[in-house]
Each structure stands twice: as C-alpha cells, then as structure tokens.
Amino acid sequence: MIALVTILIVIAAIALVLIVLVQNSKGGGLSSGFSSSNAIMGVRKTTDFLEKTTWGLAGFIMVMSIVCVMMRPKGSINAPATQIETQQPLPAGTPDMSTNIPANQGTQQTPTTTPEN
C-alpha cells in the first residue's frame, strides 16, 4: 500500500513540475498562445485553471506524504540499531577499521608551555 501511495506522489510531482513549467511568471505561459480565441475558455480562465491545478497538486502531495508516514510500520525506526547489535565479530587476523575513539584517548590534554621573553 505504501508503494501505491509513493507512486501517486511521484506522478503528482511530475505533473506539478510540468504545470509549473507551462506557466509564465509574467502572466503569459499557455494563455498567451490562445489570446486570439477567447470564445471558449478565455485568457483569464486558463491562468485560473493552471493556478488552481498547481495548488491542488501541491495539496495532494502534502496529504499523501502525511498518509504515507502514518502507514509506515512502527518498528521500522529501530531497524538500524538491531542490525548493529547482531553483527558478527571479525576473524582474528582482520585489522580494526572502526572509527570509535576509546574513552581514554581524546580526553587527555597536552600541557602547553608559553615561551618566556
């Protein structure tokens, strides 16, 4: 079910990108090509339709994102921590490549001497 919601979000995002690209920031865009034929839809109604579609798709993406988060299994948050705990120890000849700093290193400070003039 999450896959279906994710696919719907991707389709809506692609449609949103295409509709935004059709619009012109100065009021031209798709409506400028139909300026001579105002009988069917009119120039103003074309821009209103594109604006309402943009807001509708943006709202749809937001709602579906919230639905996708609510449908997520609750145990998936702790999955990486259990993988770390169940790792097998390395064989004896393998060098330690971990990035953990032991507790006694890193806390020691070397004394600084100031040169006396």
Short mmCIF file of C-alpha atoms in Angstrom, two decimals:
data_model
loop_
_atom_site.label_atom_id
_atom_site.label_comp_id
_atom_site.label_asym_id
_atom_site.label_seq_id
_atom_site.Cartn_x
_atom_site.Cartn_y
_atom_site.Cartn_z
CA MET A 1 0.00 0.00 0.00
CA ILE A 2 2.90 2.33 0.76
CA ALA A 3 4.28 1.64 -2.71
CA LEU A 4 0.99 2.73 -4.29
CA VAL A 5 0.97 5.97 -2.29
CA THR A 6 4.60 6.61 -3.22
CA ILE A 7 3.84 6.07 -6.92
CA LEU A 8 0.92 8.51 -6.68
CA ILE A 9 3.20 11.09 -5.05
CA VAL A 10 5.79 10.71 -7.82
CA ILE A 11 3.16 11.03 -10.56
CA ALA A 12 1.68 14.12 -8.90
CA ALA A 13 5.16 15.64 -8.52
CA ILE A 14 5.92 15.14 -12.21
CA ALA A 15 2.56 16.65 -13.16
CA LEU A 16 3.23 19.59 -10.83
CA VAL A 17 6.59 20.24 -12.46
CA LEU A 18 5.03 20.17 -15.92
CA ILE A 19 2.20 22.53 -14.95
CA VAL A 20 4.60 24.98 -13.32
CA LEU A 21 6.78 24.94 -16.44
CA VAL A 22 3.75 25.72 -18.62
CA GLN A 23 3.00 28.83 -16.60
CA ASN A 24 4.82 32.06 -17.24
CA SER A 25 5.74 34.23 -14.29
CA LYS A 26 4.62 37.38 -16.10
CA GLY A 27 1.14 36.09 -16.91
CA GLY A 28 1.89 34.67 -20.36
CA GLY A 29 2.56 30.96 -20.49
CA LEU A 30 -0.12 28.78 -22.00
CA SER A 31 -2.67 31.59 -22.09
CA SER A 32 -0.51 33.75 -24.40
CA GLY A 33 -0.89 31.23 -27.23
CA PHE A 34 -4.69 31.40 -27.03
CA SER A 35 -5.05 35.16 -26.86
CA SER A 36 -6.89 35.35 -30.17
CA SER A 37 -9.53 32.73 -29.31
CA ASN A 38 -11.23 33.99 -26.15
CA ALA A 39 -14.59 32.43 -27.06
CA ILE A 40 -14.08 29.00 -25.49
CA MET A 41 -12.15 29.47 -22.28
CA GLY A 42 -10.64 32.91 -22.26
CA VAL A 43 -7.18 34.03 -21.26
CA ARG A 44 -8.00 34.72 -17.64
CA LYS A 45 -9.72 31.38 -17.12
CA THR A 46 -6.68 29.50 -18.46
CA THR A 47 -4.40 31.06 -15.87
CA ASP A 48 -7.00 30.47 -13.13
CA PHE A 49 -7.19 26.79 -14.13
CA LEU A 50 -3.40 26.40 -14.08
CA GLU A 51 -3.13 28.14 -10.71
CA LYS A 52 -5.89 26.01 -9.15
CA THR A 53 -4.30 22.86 -10.56
CA THR A 54 -0.93 23.86 -9.11
CA TRP A 55 -2.40 24.43 -5.65
CA GLY A 56 -4.44 21.23 -5.89
CA LEU A 57 -1.44 19.09 -6.81
CA ALA A 58 0.69 20.67 -4.07
CA GLY A 59 -2.02 19.93 -1.51
CA PHE A 60 -2.41 16.38 -2.83
CA ILE A 61 1.33 15.76 -2.44
CA MET A 62 1.29 17.08 1.13
CA VAL A 63 -1.72 14.97 2.15
CA MET A 64 -0.36 11.82 0.53
CA SER A 65 3.02 12.36 2.21
CA ILE A 66 1.31 12.52 5.60
CA VAL A 67 -0.71 9.39 4.76
CA CYS A 68 2.48 7.59 3.75
CA VAL A 69 4.14 8.45 7.07
CA MET A 70 1.09 7.32 9.03
CA MET A 71 1.02 3.97 7.19
CA ARG A 72 4.68 3.23 7.94
CA PRO A 73 5.24 0.27 10.27
CA LYS A 74 6.09 1.37 13.79
CA GLY A 75 9.05 -1.00 14.17
CA SER A 76 10.96 0.34 11.19
CA ILE A 77 12.50 3.15 13.24
CA ASN A 78 14.60 0.76 15.34
CA ALA A 79 15.76 -1.44 12.44
CA PRO A 80 19.29 0.01 12.05
CA ALA A 81 20.01 -0.36 15.79
CA THR A 82 19.17 -4.07 15.75
CA GLN A 83 21.41 -4.61 12.74
CA ILE A 84 24.35 -3.10 14.60
CA GLU A 85 23.78 -5.33 17.62
CA THR A 86 23.59 -8.54 15.58
CA GLN A 87 26.82 -8.08 13.61
CA GLN A 88 29.23 -10.99 13.80
CA PRO A 89 32.70 -10.37 15.29
CA LEU A 90 35.57 -10.14 12.83
CA PRO A 91 38.05 -13.01 12.42
CA ALA A 92 41.22 -12.79 14.50
CA GLY A 93 43.51 -11.64 11.67
CA THR A 94 41.31 -8.75 10.49
CA PRO A 95 42.53 -5.24 11.44
CA ASP A 96 40.17 -2.98 13.39
CA MET A 97 38.88 -0.31 10.99
CA SER A 98 36.30 1.19 13.33
CA THR A 99 36.03 4.93 13.83
CA ASN A 100 35.26 4.73 17.54
CA ILE A 101 37.73 6.56 19.74
CA PRO A 102 38.47 4.81 23.05
CA ALA A 103 37.41 6.72 26.16
CA ASN A 104 40.95 7.33 27.42
CA GLN A 105 42.07 8.92 24.15
CA GLY A 106 40.78 12.27 23.08
CA THR A 107 40.16 13.48 26.65
CA GLN A 108 43.81 13.92 27.52
CA GLN A 109 45.19 17.36 27.01
CA THR A 110 48.85 18.05 26.49
CA PRO A 111 50.30 20.79 28.66
CA THR A 112 51.10 23.91 26.75
CA THR A 113 54.15 25.93 27.56
CA THR A 114 54.41 29.60 26.82
CA PRO A 115 57.79 30.94 25.80
CA GLU A 116 59.10 33.46 28.25
CA ASN A 117 60.71 36.57 26.81
#
